[in-house]
Short mmCIF file of C-alpha atoms in Angstrom, two decimals:
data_model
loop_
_atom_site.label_atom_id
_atom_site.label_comp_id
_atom_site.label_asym_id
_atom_site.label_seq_id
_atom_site.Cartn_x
_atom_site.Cartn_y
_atom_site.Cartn_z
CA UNK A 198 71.32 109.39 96.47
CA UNK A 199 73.13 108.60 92.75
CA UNK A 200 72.32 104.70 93.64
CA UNK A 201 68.78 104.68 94.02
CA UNK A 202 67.27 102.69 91.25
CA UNK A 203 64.06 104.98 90.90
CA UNK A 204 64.55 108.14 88.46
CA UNK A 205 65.73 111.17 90.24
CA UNK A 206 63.08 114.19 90.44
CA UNK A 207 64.22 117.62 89.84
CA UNK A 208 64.24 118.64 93.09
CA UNK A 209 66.67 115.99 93.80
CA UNK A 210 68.77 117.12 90.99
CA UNK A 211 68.68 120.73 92.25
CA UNK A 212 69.37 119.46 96.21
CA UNK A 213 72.52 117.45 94.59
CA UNK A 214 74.05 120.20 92.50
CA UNK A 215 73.34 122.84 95.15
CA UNK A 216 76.28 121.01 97.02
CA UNK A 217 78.57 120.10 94.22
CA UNK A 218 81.64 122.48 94.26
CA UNK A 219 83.64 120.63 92.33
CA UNK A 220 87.54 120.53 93.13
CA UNK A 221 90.51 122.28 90.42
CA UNK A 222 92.14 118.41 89.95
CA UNK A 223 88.43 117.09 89.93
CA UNK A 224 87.90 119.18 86.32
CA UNK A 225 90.63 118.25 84.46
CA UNK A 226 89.67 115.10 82.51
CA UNK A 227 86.39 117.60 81.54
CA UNK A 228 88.76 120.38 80.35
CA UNK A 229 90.89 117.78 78.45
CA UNK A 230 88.36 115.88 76.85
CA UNK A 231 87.72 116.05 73.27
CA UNK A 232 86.04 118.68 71.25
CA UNK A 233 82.08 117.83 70.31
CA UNK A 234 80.23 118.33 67.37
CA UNK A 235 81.73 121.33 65.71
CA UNK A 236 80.89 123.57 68.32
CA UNK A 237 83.71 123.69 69.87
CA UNK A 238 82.26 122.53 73.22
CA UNK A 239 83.71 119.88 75.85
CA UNK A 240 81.17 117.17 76.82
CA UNK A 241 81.68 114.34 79.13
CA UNK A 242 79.60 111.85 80.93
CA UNK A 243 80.82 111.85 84.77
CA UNK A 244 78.26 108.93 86.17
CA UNK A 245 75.06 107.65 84.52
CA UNK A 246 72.47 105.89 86.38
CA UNK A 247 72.54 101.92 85.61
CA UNK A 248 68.66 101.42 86.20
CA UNK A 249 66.95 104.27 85.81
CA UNK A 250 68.99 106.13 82.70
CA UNK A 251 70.00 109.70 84.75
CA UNK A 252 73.28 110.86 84.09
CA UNK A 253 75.59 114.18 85.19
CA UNK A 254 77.37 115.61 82.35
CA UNK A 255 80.07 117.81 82.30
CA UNK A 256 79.73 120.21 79.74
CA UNK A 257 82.73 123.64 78.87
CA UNK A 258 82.05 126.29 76.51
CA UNK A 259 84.89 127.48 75.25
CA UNK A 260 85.39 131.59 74.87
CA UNK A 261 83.17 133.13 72.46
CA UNK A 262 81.75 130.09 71.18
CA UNK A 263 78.44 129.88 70.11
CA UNK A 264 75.72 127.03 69.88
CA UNK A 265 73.10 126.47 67.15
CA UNK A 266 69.36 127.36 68.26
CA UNK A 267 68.54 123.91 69.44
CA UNK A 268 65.67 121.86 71.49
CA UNK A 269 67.14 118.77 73.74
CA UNK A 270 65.81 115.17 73.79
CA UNK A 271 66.00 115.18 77.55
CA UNK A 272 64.96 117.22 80.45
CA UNK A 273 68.09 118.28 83.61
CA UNK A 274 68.58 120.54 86.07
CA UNK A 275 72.10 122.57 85.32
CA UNK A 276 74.38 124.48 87.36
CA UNK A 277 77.02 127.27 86.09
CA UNK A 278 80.53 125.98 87.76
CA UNK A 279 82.34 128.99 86.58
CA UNK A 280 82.42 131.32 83.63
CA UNK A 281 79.54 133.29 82.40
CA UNK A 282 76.79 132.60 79.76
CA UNK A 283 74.20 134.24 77.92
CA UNK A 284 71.12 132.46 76.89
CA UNK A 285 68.37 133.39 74.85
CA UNK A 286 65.31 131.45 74.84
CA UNK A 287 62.59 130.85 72.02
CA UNK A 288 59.22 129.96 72.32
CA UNK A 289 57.70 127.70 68.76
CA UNK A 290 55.04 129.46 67.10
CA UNK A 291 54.52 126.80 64.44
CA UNK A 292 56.73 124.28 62.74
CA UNK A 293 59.16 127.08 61.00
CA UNK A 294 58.26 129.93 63.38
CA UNK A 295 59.72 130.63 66.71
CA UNK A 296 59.86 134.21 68.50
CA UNK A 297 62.50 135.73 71.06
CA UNK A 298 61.67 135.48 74.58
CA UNK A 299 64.00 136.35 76.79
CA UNK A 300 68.27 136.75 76.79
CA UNK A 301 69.60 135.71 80.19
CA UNK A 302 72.82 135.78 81.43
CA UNK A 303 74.33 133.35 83.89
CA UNK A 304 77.23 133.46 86.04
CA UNK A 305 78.81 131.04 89.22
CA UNK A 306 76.29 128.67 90.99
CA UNK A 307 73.69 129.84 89.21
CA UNK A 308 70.77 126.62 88.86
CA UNK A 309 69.34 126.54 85.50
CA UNK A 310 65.88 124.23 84.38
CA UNK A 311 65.69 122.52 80.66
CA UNK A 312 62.15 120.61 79.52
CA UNK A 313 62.86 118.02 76.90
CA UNK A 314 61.10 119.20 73.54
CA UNK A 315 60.10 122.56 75.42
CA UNK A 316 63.24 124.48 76.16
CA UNK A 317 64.35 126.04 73.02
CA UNK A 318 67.69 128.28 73.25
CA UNK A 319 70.86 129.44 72.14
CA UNK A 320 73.76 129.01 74.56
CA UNK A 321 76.96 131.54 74.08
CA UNK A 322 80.30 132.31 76.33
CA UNK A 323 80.17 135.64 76.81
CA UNK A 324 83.60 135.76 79.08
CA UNK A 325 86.90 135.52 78.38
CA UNK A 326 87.50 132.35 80.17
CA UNK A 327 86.09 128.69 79.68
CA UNK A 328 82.44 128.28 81.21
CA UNK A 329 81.93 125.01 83.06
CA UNK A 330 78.28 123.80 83.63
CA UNK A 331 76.98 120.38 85.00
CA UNK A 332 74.16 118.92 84.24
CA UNK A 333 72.08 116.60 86.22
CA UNK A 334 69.74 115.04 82.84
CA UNK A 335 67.04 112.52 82.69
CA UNK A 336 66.76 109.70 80.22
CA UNK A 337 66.52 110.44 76.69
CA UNK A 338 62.95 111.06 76.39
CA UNK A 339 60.84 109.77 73.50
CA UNK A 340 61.01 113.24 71.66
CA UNK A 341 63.81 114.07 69.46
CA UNK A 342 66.35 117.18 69.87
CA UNK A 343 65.81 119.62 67.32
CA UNK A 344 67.90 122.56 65.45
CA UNK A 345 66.81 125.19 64.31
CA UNK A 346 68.27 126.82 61.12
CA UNK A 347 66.65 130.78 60.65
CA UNK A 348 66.05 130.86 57.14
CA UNK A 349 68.29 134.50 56.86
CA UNK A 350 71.76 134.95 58.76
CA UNK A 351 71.34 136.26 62.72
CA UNK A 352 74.25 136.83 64.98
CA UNK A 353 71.85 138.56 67.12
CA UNK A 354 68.28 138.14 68.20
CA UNK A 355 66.05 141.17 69.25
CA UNK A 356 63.55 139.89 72.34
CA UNK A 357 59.89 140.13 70.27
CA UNK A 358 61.58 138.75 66.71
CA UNK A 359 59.75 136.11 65.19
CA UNK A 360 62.14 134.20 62.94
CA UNK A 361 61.35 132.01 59.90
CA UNK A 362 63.21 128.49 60.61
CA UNK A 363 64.12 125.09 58.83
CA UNK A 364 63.77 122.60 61.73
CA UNK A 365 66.93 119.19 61.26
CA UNK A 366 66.72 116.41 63.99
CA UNK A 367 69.82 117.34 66.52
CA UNK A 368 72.60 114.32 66.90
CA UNK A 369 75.49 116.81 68.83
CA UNK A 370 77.04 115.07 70.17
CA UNK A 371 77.01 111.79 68.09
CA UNK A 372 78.35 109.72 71.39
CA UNK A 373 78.18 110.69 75.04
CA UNK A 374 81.32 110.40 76.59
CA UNK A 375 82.04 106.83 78.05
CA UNK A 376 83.33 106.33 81.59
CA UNK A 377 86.45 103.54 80.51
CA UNK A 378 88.62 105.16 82.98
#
């Protein structure tokens, strides 16, 4: 399936990580990859697609850690390896307004959806442990990935908040990982 030269669909994507159960030895070069973007996540690029752009991405959260509220330049299909999440999602209002949809927590084998320039969320490890996702992702898209900055402090988000925001284009991380080895 990962050498077809036309894009993958989603349901592909979903029908491929469905079956993925990744083996202990098979994680390591994700868990000892290097630290991204000041977020202390892992991120590394496992195969990407030489015609048509797709890629699977390895991606660990480390405990506790926290991303930015962000928007992604790409669409993918993801699924929790192990570890548990919380995400809360946003939907745009305007330019510098977005409101509190929903927080979601996700645990083991659990598929998750992103829309490039739709999905807008905040990603924390809840657990203890290291959370390991893969993502299957499209090409970049012609959008741009987005962060947004709420204009007061907010460790926590209330589901109904609107929230005033300064909107920065998104370059974490800089590089995607390489496959030299």
């Amino acid at each position: 399936m990962l050498g077809q030269t036309a894009p993958v669909t989603a349901a592909t994507a979903r029908s491929i990580l469905r079956r993925v159960q990744p083996a202990i030895g098979e994680l390591v070069p994700l868990r000892r990859s290097p630290i991204q973007g000041g977020i202390n996540y892992r991120r590394l690029t496992l195969w990407r697609s030489p015609s048509h752009g797709s890629s699977l991405v390895g991606i660990v959260w480390t405990s506790g850690q926290t991303a930015h509220i962000h928007s992604h330049d790409h669409s993918a299909v993801c699924r929790r390896i192990e570890g548990e999440i919380s995400v809360t999602d946003f939907a745009q209002l305007a330019d510098t307004r977005l409101r509190v949809l929903r927080h979601t927590r996700i645990g083991p084998s659990t598929l998750t959806e992103l829309t490039e320039g739709k999905t807008i969320h905040v990603v924390q490890n809840i657990g203890s442990q290291d959370a390991i996702d893969l993502h299957f992702c499209s090409k970049r898209g012609d959008g741009m990935a987005l962060r947004y900055e709420a204009l007061w402090e907010k460790s926590t988000f209330s589901v109904g908040e609107e929230l005033e925001v300064t909107t920065y284009p998104d370059h974490l991380p800089v590089v995607l990982s390489t496959l030299d080895d």
